[in-house]
Amino acid sequence: MIDRGLDRRRRLRREHTPDAVRARLTAPPETSYLRDFIYGAIDGAITTFAIVAGSSGAVLGGGVVVVLGLANLFADGFSMAVSNFLGIRAARDERERARAEERQHVELVPEGEREEIRQIYALKGFEGEDLERVVAVITADRDRWVETMMSEELGYGVDIESPLKAALATFTAFLAVGAVPLLAYLVNWAFDDPIADPFLVSSVLTGLAFVGVGIAKSAVVRQRWWQGAVQTLALGGAAATVAYLVGLALRGVG
């Protein structure tokens, strides 16, 4: 335990040397689409298994399960990807509108915008000559001035996420993990029913998929791995139970 703590301190010291800090701050920010992938995977597994569970409760044939499952897999996956794409695009458009407004404010009322900078940094503890020097440095460059207002006044972070890549990550995850509940039924459909209880196999495989996705999600939100696994498994299990009960209740209708 002590050795691990020493190693961590040594690593942190290496990462905080002047050269290391300079390299880190001047490098382009890294973009991660793991969040989009994980939430696409969770939604894909839950919705597809809900169809499997509901169909099983209604005692529908394996062919029907395959048709309904594949239809959901592609239609719902595409819908979720498009929604993610449009949501990120809308956020980006909102950011650009805010940036244009701030640039206009700097041009039309520079003293008022300069006073905003002054008060923002006064709240951070700057005062006197130090405060005026900070204001002078920031407002000497129009782009730096606008970006400072974007982050400090409006709370916008760095915009680095690509809407298209985020949508592709979501769609890929939805298809990959959402197909897991259908695997047993696809095998039976293709090879003349070698699996005696496809719903049981589907349930086990989907449970394992939920656990895997939950563990991955816990890494994104910095949560204990077992908490992510249990939460995702519980959520998926609840959705599947509801779908199964609805199918059971509607058995024989129509």
CSV table of C-alpha atoms in Angstrom, one decimal:
chain,number,residue,atom,x,y,z
A,1,MET,CA,0.0,0.0,0.0
A,2,ILE,CA,2.8,2.4,0.9
A,3,ASP,CA,4.7,1.5,-2.3
A,4,ARG,CA,1.6,2.2,-4.3
A,5,GLY,CA,1.2,5.6,-2.7
A,6,LEU,CA,4.9,6.4,-3.4
A,7,ASP,CA,4.6,5.4,-7.0
A,8,ARG,CA,1.5,7.5,-7.4
A,9,ARG,CA,3.3,10.6,-5.9
A,10,ARG,CA,6.3,10.0,-8.2
A,11,ARG,CA,4.0,9.8,-11.2
A,12,LEU,CA,2.1,12.9,-10.2
A,13,ARG,CA,5.4,14.8,-9.7
A,14,ARG,CA,6.5,13.8,-13.2
A,15,GLU,CA,3.2,14.9,-14.7
A,16,HIS,CA,3.5,18.3,-13.0
A,17,THR,CA,7.0,19.4,-14.0
A,18,PRO,CA,7.0,22.7,-15.9
A,19,ASP,CA,7.7,20.9,-19.2
A,20,ALA,CA,5.0,18.3,-18.6
A,21,VAL,CA,2.4,20.9,-17.7
A,22,ARG,CA,3.2,23.0,-20.7
A,23,ALA,CA,3.0,20.1,-23.0
A,24,ARG,CA,-0.4,19.0,-21.5
A,25,LEU,CA,-1.9,22.5,-21.7
A,26,THR,CA,-0.8,23.2,-25.2
A,27,ALA,CA,-1.8,19.9,-26.7
A,28,PRO,CA,-5.2,19.6,-28.4
A,29,PRO,CA,-7.8,18.3,-25.9
A,30,GLU,CA,-8.6,14.6,-26.2
A,31,THR,CA,-12.1,13.6,-27.3
A,32,SER,CA,-13.8,10.6,-25.9
A,33,TYR,CA,-17.0,9.0,-27.2
A,34,LEU,CA,-17.1,6.3,-24.6
A,35,ARG,CA,-20.1,8.0,-22.9
A,36,ASP,CA,-22.0,7.8,-26.2
A,37,PHE,CA,-21.0,4.2,-26.7
A,38,ILE,CA,-22.0,3.2,-23.2
A,39,TYR,CA,-25.4,4.8,-23.2
A,40,GLY,CA,-26.2,3.4,-26.7
A,41,ALA,CA,-25.2,0.0,-25.4
A,42,ILE,CA,-27.4,0.2,-22.3
A,43,ASP,CA,-30.4,1.4,-24.4
A,44,GLY,CA,-29.8,-1.3,-27.0
A,45,ALA,CA,-29.6,-4.2,-24.6
A,46,ILE,CA,-32.6,-3.0,-22.6
A,47,THR,CA,-35.0,-2.3,-25.4
A,48,THR,CA,-34.2,-5.4,-27.4
A,49,PHE,CA,-34.4,-7.7,-24.4
A,50,ALA,CA,-37.7,-6.1,-23.5
A,51,ILE,CA,-39.0,-7.2,-26.8
A,52,VAL,CA,-37.7,-10.7,-26.3
A,53,ALA,CA,-39.2,-10.9,-22.8
A,54,GLY,CA,-42.5,-9.5,-23.9
A,55,SER,CA,-42.7,-11.9,-26.9
A,56,SER,CA,-41.8,-14.8,-24.6
A,57,GLY,CA,-44.5,-13.8,-22.1
A,58,ALA,CA,-47.0,-13.7,-25.0
A,59,VAL,CA,-45.7,-17.1,-26.2
A,60,LEU,CA,-44.9,-15.8,-29.6
A,61,GLY,CA,-42.8,-17.9,-32.0
A,62,GLY,CA,-39.1,-17.5,-32.4
A,63,GLY,CA,-39.4,-16.1,-35.9
A,64,VAL,CA,-41.6,-13.3,-34.6
A,65,VAL,CA,-39.0,-12.5,-31.9
A,66,VAL,CA,-36.3,-12.3,-34.6
A,67,VAL,CA,-38.4,-10.0,-36.8
A,68,LEU,CA,-39.5,-7.7,-34.0
A,69,GLY,CA,-36.0,-7.7,-32.4
A,70,LEU,CA,-34.2,-6.8,-35.7
A,71,ALA,CA,-36.8,-4.2,-36.5
A,72,ASN,CA,-36.2,-2.6,-33.1
A,73,LEU,CA,-32.5,-3.0,-33.3
A,74,PHE,CA,-32.1,-1.0,-36.5
A,75,ALA,CA,-35.0,1.5,-36.2
A,76,ASP,CA,-34.5,2.4,-32.5
A,77,GLY,CA,-30.8,2.4,-32.9
A,78,PHE,CA,-30.9,4.8,-35.8
A,79,SER,CA,-33.4,6.9,-34.0
A,80,MET,CA,-31.2,7.2,-30.9
A,81,ALA,CA,-28.2,8.0,-33.0
A,82,VAL,CA,-30.0,10.7,-34.9
A,83,SER,CA,-31.3,12.1,-31.6
A,84,ASN,CA,-27.8,12.2,-30.2
A,85,PHE,CA,-26.5,13.9,-33.4
A,86,LEU,CA,-29.2,16.5,-33.3
A,87,GLY,CA,-28.8,17.1,-29.6
A,88,ILE,CA,-25.1,17.8,-30.0
A,89,ARG,CA,-25.6,19.9,-33.0
A,90,ALA,CA,-28.2,22.0,-31.1
A,91,ALA,CA,-25.8,22.5,-28.3
A,92,ARG,CA,-23.1,23.5,-30.7
A,93,ASP,CA,-25.4,26.0,-32.4
A,94,GLU,CA,-26.4,27.4,-29.1
A,95,ARG,CA,-22.8,27.9,-28.2
A,96,GLU,CA,-22.0,29.6,-31.5
A,97,ARG,CA,-25.0,31.9,-31.0
A,98,ALA,CA,-23.8,32.8,-27.5
A,99,ARG,CA,-20.2,33.4,-28.9
A,100,ALA,CA,-21.6,35.7,-31.6
A,101,GLU,CA,-23.6,37.7,-29.0
A,102,GLU,CA,-20.5,38.1,-26.8
A,103,ARG,CA,-18.4,39.3,-29.7
A,104,GLN,CA,-21.1,41.8,-30.5
A,105,HIS,CA,-21.2,43.0,-26.9
A,106,VAL,CA,-17.5,43.5,-26.9
A,107,GLU,CA,-17.7,45.6,-30.0
A,108,LEU,CA,-20.7,47.7,-28.9
A,109,VAL,CA,-20.2,48.1,-25.2
A,110,PRO,CA,-16.5,47.4,-24.6
A,111,GLU,CA,-16.4,49.2,-21.2
A,112,GLY,CA,-19.3,47.3,-19.9
A,113,GLU,CA,-17.7,44.0,-21.0
A,114,ARG,CA,-14.4,45.1,-19.5
A,115,GLU,CA,-16.3,45.8,-16.2
A,116,GLU,CA,-17.7,42.2,-16.3
A,117,ILE,CA,-14.1,40.9,-16.6
A,118,ARG,CA,-13.1,43.1,-13.7
A,119,GLN,CA,-15.9,41.8,-11.5
A,120,ILE,CA,-15.4,38.2,-12.5
A,121,TYR,CA,-11.7,38.3,-11.4
A,122,ALA,CA,-12.4,40.4,-8.4
A,123,LEU,CA,-14.7,37.6,-7.1
A,124,LYS,CA,-11.7,35.2,-7.6
A,125,GLY,CA,-9.7,37.3,-5.2
A,126,PHE,CA,-7.8,39.7,-7.5
A,127,GLU,CA,-7.6,43.4,-6.4
A,128,GLY,CA,-5.8,46.6,-7.0
A,129,GLU,CA,-3.0,46.6,-9.6
A,130,ASP,CA,-3.1,42.9,-10.0
A,131,LEU,CA,-6.8,43.0,-10.9
A,132,GLU,CA,-6.3,45.8,-13.4
A,133,ARG,CA,-3.3,44.0,-15.0
A,134,VAL,CA,-5.4,40.8,-15.5
A,135,VAL,CA,-8.2,42.9,-17.1
A,136,ALA,CA,-5.7,44.6,-19.4
A,137,VAL,CA,-4.1,41.3,-20.5
A,138,ILE,CA,-7.4,39.6,-21.2
A,139,THR,CA,-9.1,42.5,-23.0
A,140,ALA,CA,-6.0,43.2,-25.1
A,141,ASP,CA,-6.9,40.3,-27.4
A,142,ARG,CA,-10.5,40.2,-28.8
A,143,ASP,CA,-10.6,36.4,-29.2
A,144,ARG,CA,-9.2,35.8,-25.7
A,145,TRP,CA,-11.7,38.3,-24.3
A,146,VAL,CA,-14.7,36.6,-25.9
A,147,GLU,CA,-13.5,33.1,-24.9
A,148,THR,CA,-13.0,34.2,-21.4
A,149,MET,CA,-16.6,35.5,-21.3
A,150,MET,CA,-17.8,32.3,-22.8
A,151,SER,CA,-16.2,30.2,-20.0
A,152,GLU,CA,-16.3,32.5,-17.0
A,153,GLU,CA,-19.7,34.3,-17.5
A,154,LEU,CA,-21.7,31.8,-19.5
A,155,GLY,CA,-20.1,28.6,-18.3
A,156,TYR,CA,-19.3,27.0,-21.6
A,157,GLY,CA,-16.5,24.5,-21.8
A,158,VAL,CA,-14.4,23.5,-24.8
A,159,ASP,CA,-16.5,22.3,-27.7
A,160,ILE,CA,-14.6,19.3,-29.1
A,161,GLU,CA,-17.2,16.5,-29.7
A,162,SER,CA,-18.2,15.7,-33.2
A,163,PRO,CA,-21.9,15.1,-33.6
A,164,LEU,CA,-21.3,12.6,-36.4
A,165,LYS,CA,-18.8,10.5,-34.4
A,166,ALA,CA,-21.0,10.6,-31.3
A,167,ALA,CA,-23.9,9.4,-33.4
A,168,LEU,CA,-21.9,6.6,-34.9
A,169,ALA,CA,-20.6,5.5,-31.5
A,170,THR,CA,-24.2,5.4,-30.2
A,171,PHE,CA,-25.5,3.4,-33.2
A,172,THR,CA,-22.6,1.0,-33.2
A,173,ALA,CA,-23.0,0.3,-29.5
A,174,PHE,CA,-26.8,-0.1,-29.9
A,175,LEU,CA,-26.4,-2.7,-32.6
A,176,ALA,CA,-23.5,-4.6,-31.0
A,177,VAL,CA,-24.9,-4.9,-27.5
A,178,GLY,CA,-28.6,-4.8,-28.6
A,179,ALA,CA,-28.0,-7.9,-30.7
A,180,VAL,CA,-27.0,-10.0,-27.7
A,181,PRO,CA,-30.6,-10.8,-26.6
A,182,LEU,CA,-31.4,-12.1,-30.1
A,183,LEU,CA,-28.4,-14.4,-30.5
A,184,ALA,CA,-30.1,-17.6,-29.2
A,185,TYR,CA,-33.2,-16.9,-31.4
A,186,LEU,CA,-31.0,-16.2,-34.4
A,187,VAL,CA,-29.2,-19.5,-33.9
A,188,ASN,CA,-32.4,-21.4,-33.6
A,189,TRP,CA,-33.8,-19.6,-36.7
A,190,ALA,CA,-30.7,-20.4,-38.8
A,191,PHE,CA,-29.9,-23.9,-37.6
A,192,ASP,CA,-33.3,-25.6,-36.9
A,193,ASP,CA,-33.7,-25.0,-33.2
A,194,PRO,CA,-30.6,-26.5,-31.5
A,195,ILE,CA,-31.3,-24.4,-28.4
A,196,ALA,CA,-34.1,-25.9,-26.3
A,197,ASP,CA,-34.8,-22.8,-24.2
A,198,PRO,CA,-33.7,-19.7,-26.1
A,199,PHE,CA,-35.3,-17.3,-23.7
A,200,LEU,CA,-33.2,-18.7,-20.8
A,201,VAL,CA,-30.0,-18.5,-22.9
A,202,SER,CA,-31.0,-14.9,-24.0
A,203,SER,CA,-31.6,-14.0,-20.4
A,204,VAL,CA,-28.2,-15.2,-19.2
A,205,LEU,CA,-26.4,-13.5,-22.1
A,206,THR,CA,-28.2,-10.3,-21.7
A,207,GLY,CA,-27.5,-10.3,-18.0
A,208,LEU,CA,-23.8,-10.7,-18.7
A,209,ALA,CA,-24.1,-7.9,-21.3
A,210,PHE,CA,-25.7,-5.6,-18.6
A,211,VAL,CA,-23.0,-6.4,-16.2
A,212,GLY,CA,-20.3,-5.7,-18.8
A,213,VAL,CA,-21.9,-2.4,-19.8
A,214,GLY,CA,-22.4,-1.4,-16.2
A,215,ILE,CA,-18.7,-2.0,-15.4
A,216,ALA,CA,-17.8,0.1,-18.4
A,217,LYS,CA,-20.2,2.8,-17.3
A,218,SER,CA,-18.7,2.9,-13.9
A,219,ALA,CA,-15.4,3.8,-15.4
A,220,VAL,CA,-16.9,6.8,-17.2
A,221,VAL,CA,-18.7,8.2,-14.1
A,222,ARG,CA,-15.9,7.1,-11.7
A,223,GLN,CA,-18.1,4.8,-9.8
A,224,ARG,CA,-17.2,1.5,-8.1
A,225,TRP,CA,-17.4,-1.2,-10.8
A,226,TRP,CA,-19.8,-3.4,-8.9
A,227,GLN,CA,-22.2,-0.5,-8.3
A,228,GLY,CA,-22.4,0.2,-12.1
A,229,ALA,CA,-22.9,-3.5,-12.8
A,230,VAL,CA,-25.7,-3.9,-10.2
A,231,GLN,CA,-27.5,-0.7,-11.3
A,232,THR,CA,-27.4,-1.6,-14.9
A,233,LEU,CA,-28.5,-5.2,-14.3
A,234,ALA,CA,-31.3,-4.0,-12.0
A,235,LEU,CA,-32.5,-1.5,-14.6
A,236,GLY,CA,-32.4,-4.0,-17.4
A,237,GLY,CA,-34.0,-6.7,-15.3
A,238,ALA,CA,-36.8,-4.3,-14.3
A,239,ALA,CA,-37.5,-3.3,-17.9
A,240,ALA,CA,-37.5,-7.0,-19.0
A,241,THR,CA,-39.8,-8.0,-16.1
A,242,VAL,CA,-42.3,-5.3,-17.1
A,243,ALA,CA,-42.2,-6.3,-20.7
A,244,TYR,CA,-42.6,-10.0,-19.8
A,245,LEU,CA,-45.6,-9.3,-17.6
A,246,VAL,CA,-47.3,-7.2,-20.2
A,247,GLY,CA,-46.8,-9.9,-22.8
A,248,LEU,CA,-48.1,-12.4,-20.3
A,249,ALA,CA,-51.2,-10.3,-19.6
A,250,LEU,CA,-51.9,-9.9,-23.3
A,251,ARG,CA,-51.4,-13.5,-24.2
A,252,GLY,CA,-54.0,-14.7,-26.6
A,253,VAL,CA,-55.2,-11.1,-27.4
A,254,GLY,CA,-56.0,-10.8,-31.1
